């Protein structure tokens, strides 16, 4: 997952072109934010180097194992939270292990109610939700400071889509 790609007109590129540019990685592109499933066996350092050769900008590249995503999906972290239907669920993926455990849950808002809330940490993931509001984006940016490591955030629906791709055998329904 690329951090901060195609957000607000900054670090713009076409993720759909990467699978053809890097066929040895057997990439599956998911959406426009720089989210990929890598089907080839490759180490993290080599993967980051290969991706950087194709990016027109510098970006943190956050990697997690498919097995971690599948385990998260199997034990849906949002079920026990009882969130309202209109609340947007998200997962932030940690770029490295934090030096100290963040104090969770953590809320960010305008003083009356939370706009962004991080409920808990599950391995390399932070589980959170937000309310749609014009100030929400500003508060989402505060999650990095909570853990003091680079993160990238994806909607829960994107995580579900990644799981569906992971569940298919390689070469089927890219």
mmCIF file of C-alpha atoms in Angstrom:
data_model
loop_
_atom_site.group_PDB
_atom_site.id
_atom_site.type_symbol
_atom_site.label_atom_id
_atom_site.label_comp_id
_atom_site.label_asym_id
_atom_site.label_seq_id
_atom_site.Cartn_x
_atom_site.Cartn_y
_atom_site.Cartn_z
ATOM 1 C CA UNK A 1 0.000 0.000 0.000
ATOM 2 C CA UNK A 2 1.314 3.405 -0.935
ATOM 3 C CA UNK A 3 0.969 6.181 1.572
ATOM 4 C CA UNK A 4 -0.598 9.419 0.360
ATOM 5 C CA UNK A 5 -0.900 8.540 -3.336
ATOM 6 C CA UNK A 6 -3.653 10.184 -5.416
ATOM 7 C CA UNK A 7 -4.996 12.149 -2.453
ATOM 8 C CA UNK A 8 -6.202 15.697 -3.018
ATOM 9 C CA UNK A 9 -4.342 16.053 -6.320
ATOM 10 C CA UNK A 10 -0.950 15.256 -4.756
ATOM 11 C CA UNK A 11 1.407 12.411 -5.689
ATOM 12 C CA UNK A 12 -0.741 11.574 -8.666
ATOM 13 C CA UNK A 13 -0.105 8.472 -10.754
ATOM 14 C CA UNK A 14 -2.043 5.695 -12.426
ATOM 15 C CA UNK A 15 -1.866 2.568 -10.249
ATOM 16 C CA UNK A 16 -3.577 0.510 -12.962
ATOM 17 C CA UNK A 17 -0.379 0.762 -15.046
ATOM 18 C CA UNK A 18 1.859 -0.882 -12.442
ATOM 19 C CA UNK A 19 0.883 -4.532 -13.042
ATOM 20 C CA UNK A 20 1.976 -4.295 -16.700
ATOM 21 C CA UNK A 21 5.144 -2.385 -15.775
ATOM 22 C CA UNK A 22 6.127 -4.987 -13.153
ATOM 23 C CA UNK A 23 4.835 -8.334 -14.496
ATOM 24 C CA UNK A 24 7.338 -10.288 -12.385
ATOM 25 C CA UNK A 25 5.405 -9.219 -9.261
ATOM 26 C CA UNK A 26 2.040 -10.564 -10.453
ATOM 27 C CA UNK A 27 0.345 -7.458 -9.024
ATOM 28 C CA UNK A 28 -3.376 -6.991 -8.619
ATOM 29 C CA UNK A 29 -4.341 -3.308 -8.422
ATOM 30 C CA UNK A 30 -7.201 -2.391 -6.106
ATOM 31 C CA UNK A 31 -8.641 1.083 -6.604
ATOM 32 C CA UNK A 32 -6.868 4.370 -7.209
ATOM 33 C CA UNK A 33 -5.051 4.913 -3.898
ATOM 34 C CA UNK A 34 -2.053 2.663 -4.538
ATOM 35 C CA UNK A 35 -3.295 -0.572 -3.021
ATOM 36 C CA UNK A 36 -1.906 -3.783 -4.479
ATOM 37 C CA UNK A 37 -1.913 -7.497 -3.817
ATOM 38 C CA UNK A 38 1.468 -8.998 -4.745
ATOM 39 C CA UNK A 39 1.119 -12.623 -5.747
ATOM 40 C CA UNK A 40 4.801 -13.273 -6.492
ATOM 41 C CA UNK A 41 7.161 -14.437 -3.777
ATOM 42 C CA UNK A 42 9.458 -11.512 -3.053
ATOM 43 C CA UNK A 43 11.136 -10.000 -0.025
ATOM 44 C CA UNK A 44 9.985 -6.670 1.359
ATOM 45 C CA UNK A 45 13.192 -4.828 0.443
ATOM 46 C CA UNK A 46 13.135 -6.078 -3.154
ATOM 47 C CA UNK A 47 9.415 -5.309 -3.444
ATOM 48 C CA UNK A 48 9.879 -1.740 -2.245
ATOM 49 C CA UNK A 49 12.801 -1.240 -4.638
ATOM 50 C CA UNK A 50 10.786 -2.555 -7.595
ATOM 51 C CA UNK A 51 7.799 -0.343 -6.812
ATOM 52 C CA UNK A 52 9.997 2.735 -6.370
ATOM 53 C CA UNK A 53 11.404 2.312 -9.889
ATOM 54 C CA UNK A 54 7.902 2.957 -11.255
ATOM 55 C CA UNK A 55 6.703 5.763 -8.994
ATOM 56 C CA UNK A 56 6.993 9.369 -10.194
ATOM 57 C CA UNK A 57 7.324 10.546 -6.555
ATOM 58 C CA UNK A 58 8.703 9.410 -3.222
ATOM 59 C CA UNK A 59 6.228 7.559 -1.048
ATOM 60 C CA UNK A 60 6.251 5.390 2.033
ATOM 61 C CA UNK A 61 5.381 1.850 1.018
ATOM 62 C CA UNK A 62 3.545 -0.042 3.746
ATOM 63 C CA UNK A 63 3.497 -3.826 3.450
ATOM 64 C CA UNK A 64 1.535 -6.446 5.329
ATOM 65 C CA UNK A 65 1.176 -10.163 4.742
ATOM 66 C CA UNK A 66 -1.922 -11.570 3.074
ATOM 67 C CA UNK A 67 -2.324 -13.925 6.020
ATOM 68 C CA UNK A 68 -2.632 -10.896 8.334
ATOM 69 C CA UNK A 69 -5.423 -9.448 6.192
ATOM 70 C CA UNK A 70 -7.241 -12.794 6.065
ATOM 71 C CA UNK A 71 -6.980 -13.205 9.849
ATOM 72 C CA UNK A 72 -8.372 -9.687 10.352
ATOM 73 C CA UNK A 73 -11.297 -10.446 8.048
ATOM 74 C CA UNK A 74 -11.995 -13.772 9.719
ATOM 75 C CA UNK A 75 -12.389 -12.066 13.083
ATOM 76 C CA UNK A 76 -14.143 -8.882 11.896
ATOM 77 C CA UNK A 77 -12.987 -6.220 14.383
ATOM 78 C CA UNK A 78 -16.055 -4.047 13.820
ATOM 79 C CA UNK A 79 -18.730 -6.552 14.860
ATOM 80 C CA UNK A 80 -18.344 -6.008 18.629
ATOM 81 C CA UNK A 81 -18.228 -2.209 18.267
ATOM 82 C CA UNK A 82 -21.874 -1.791 17.280
ATOM 83 C CA UNK A 83 -21.211 1.247 15.095
ATOM 84 C CA UNK A 84 -24.004 3.197 13.432
ATOM 85 C CA UNK A 85 -24.575 2.277 9.807
ATOM 86 C CA UNK A 86 -23.464 5.700 8.511
ATOM 87 C CA UNK A 87 -20.111 5.491 10.355
ATOM 88 C CA UNK A 88 -17.210 4.800 7.980
ATOM 89 C CA UNK A 89 -14.974 1.958 9.109
ATOM 90 C CA UNK A 90 -11.255 1.991 8.336
ATOM 91 C CA UNK A 91 -8.045 0.124 8.914
ATOM 92 C CA UNK A 92 -4.699 1.900 9.245
ATOM 93 C CA UNK A 93 -1.709 -0.283 8.421
ATOM 94 C CA UNK A 94 1.425 0.411 10.438
ATOM 95 C CA UNK A 95 4.631 0.850 8.450
ATOM 96 C CA UNK A 96 6.692 -0.485 11.355
ATOM 97 C CA UNK A 97 6.298 -1.521 14.967
ATOM 98 C CA UNK A 98 5.665 1.462 17.273
ATOM 99 C CA UNK A 99 8.267 2.091 19.982
ATOM 100 C CA UNK A 100 5.477 2.276 22.536
ATOM 101 C CA UNK A 101 1.908 1.060 22.592
ATOM 102 C CA UNK A 102 -0.580 3.828 21.763
ATOM 103 C CA UNK A 103 -3.233 4.756 24.323
ATOM 104 C CA UNK A 104 -6.435 3.404 22.844
ATOM 105 C CA UNK A 105 -9.203 4.099 22.264
ATOM 106 C CA UNK A 106 -8.296 7.555 20.993
ATOM 107 C CA UNK A 107 -10.797 10.140 19.786
ATOM 108 C CA UNK A 108 -10.293 13.191 17.593
ATOM 109 C CA UNK A 109 -13.031 15.728 17.076
ATOM 110 C CA UNK A 110 -14.398 19.183 17.498
ATOM 111 C CA UNK A 111 -15.070 18.940 21.226
ATOM 112 C CA UNK A 112 -18.725 17.897 21.019
ATOM 113 C CA UNK A 113 -18.303 14.428 19.563
ATOM 114 C CA UNK A 114 -15.608 12.383 17.943
ATOM 115 C CA UNK A 115 -15.108 12.646 14.206
ATOM 116 C CA UNK A 116 -12.339 10.035 14.106
ATOM 117 C CA UNK A 117 -11.878 7.248 16.614
ATOM 118 C CA UNK A 118 -9.200 4.575 16.801
ATOM 119 C CA UNK A 119 -10.584 1.707 18.851
ATOM 120 C CA UNK A 120 -7.749 -0.782 19.108
ATOM 121 C CA UNK A 121 -4.629 -2.276 17.593
ATOM 122 C CA UNK A 122 -4.530 -5.738 16.079
ATOM 123 C CA UNK A 123 -0.955 -6.569 15.161
ATOM 124 C CA UNK A 124 0.045 -4.249 12.315
ATOM 125 C CA UNK A 125 -3.456 -2.754 12.074
ATOM 126 C CA UNK A 126 -5.279 0.060 13.818
ATOM 127 C CA UNK A 127 -9.047 -0.357 13.814
ATOM 128 C CA UNK A 128 -10.993 2.863 13.512
ATOM 129 C CA UNK A 129 -14.032 4.712 12.262
ATOM 130 C CA UNK A 130 -15.023 8.216 11.307
ATOM 131 C CA UNK A 131 -18.077 10.346 10.741
ATOM 132 C CA UNK A 132 -18.380 12.137 7.409
ATOM 133 C CA UNK A 133 -17.632 15.798 8.120
ATOM 134 C CA UNK A 134 -15.605 18.546 6.471
ATOM 135 C CA UNK A 135 -13.052 18.444 9.332
ATOM 136 C CA UNK A 136 -12.567 14.677 9.314
ATOM 137 C CA UNK A 137 -9.558 14.630 6.959
ATOM 138 C CA UNK A 138 -7.605 16.900 9.307
ATOM 139 C CA UNK A 139 -8.267 14.525 12.176
ATOM 140 C CA UNK A 140 -7.362 11.401 10.179
ATOM 141 C CA UNK A 141 -3.898 12.923 9.783
ATOM 142 C CA UNK A 142 -3.448 12.856 13.555
ATOM 143 C CA UNK A 143 -3.385 9.056 13.692
ATOM 144 C CA UNK A 144 0.301 9.032 12.653
ATOM 145 C CA UNK A 145 1.237 10.978 15.781
ATOM 146 C CA UNK A 146 -0.666 8.488 17.903
ATOM 147 C CA UNK A 147 1.697 5.659 16.927
ATOM 148 C CA UNK A 148 4.718 7.713 15.751
ATOM 149 C CA UNK A 149 5.313 5.484 12.725
ATOM 150 C CA UNK A 150 4.208 5.878 9.104
ATOM 151 C CA UNK A 151 0.740 4.490 8.442
ATOM 152 C CA UNK A 152 -1.594 4.285 5.518
ATOM 153 C CA UNK A 153 -5.337 4.100 5.920
ATOM 154 C CA UNK A 154 -7.876 2.186 3.835
ATOM 155 C CA UNK A 155 -11.630 1.886 4.014
ATOM 156 C CA UNK A 156 -12.874 -1.419 5.416
ATOM 157 C CA UNK A 157 -14.492 -2.149 2.050
ATOM 158 C CA UNK A 158 -11.031 -2.008 0.454
ATOM 159 C CA UNK A 159 -9.719 -4.497 3.021
ATOM 160 C CA UNK A 160 -12.658 -6.799 2.193
ATOM 161 C CA UNK A 161 -11.790 -6.520 -1.512
ATOM 162 C CA UNK A 162 -8.162 -7.408 -0.773
ATOM 163 C CA UNK A 163 -9.425 -10.492 1.067
ATOM 164 C CA UNK A 164 -11.473 -11.551 -1.954
ATOM 165 C CA UNK A 165 -8.411 -11.237 -4.199
ATOM 166 C CA UNK A 166 -6.313 -13.211 -1.732
ATOM 167 C CA UNK A 167 -8.917 -15.961 -1.628
ATOM 168 C CA UNK A 168 -8.674 -16.544 -5.401
ATOM 169 C CA UNK A 169 -5.921 -18.720 -6.851
ATOM 170 C CA UNK A 170 -3.195 -16.760 -8.655
ATOM 171 C CA UNK A 171 -4.113 -15.881 -12.216
ATOM 172 C CA UNK A 172 -7.866 -16.117 -11.572
ATOM 173 C CA UNK A 173 -9.993 -13.005 -11.868
ATOM 174 C CA UNK A 174 -7.351 -10.332 -11.547
#
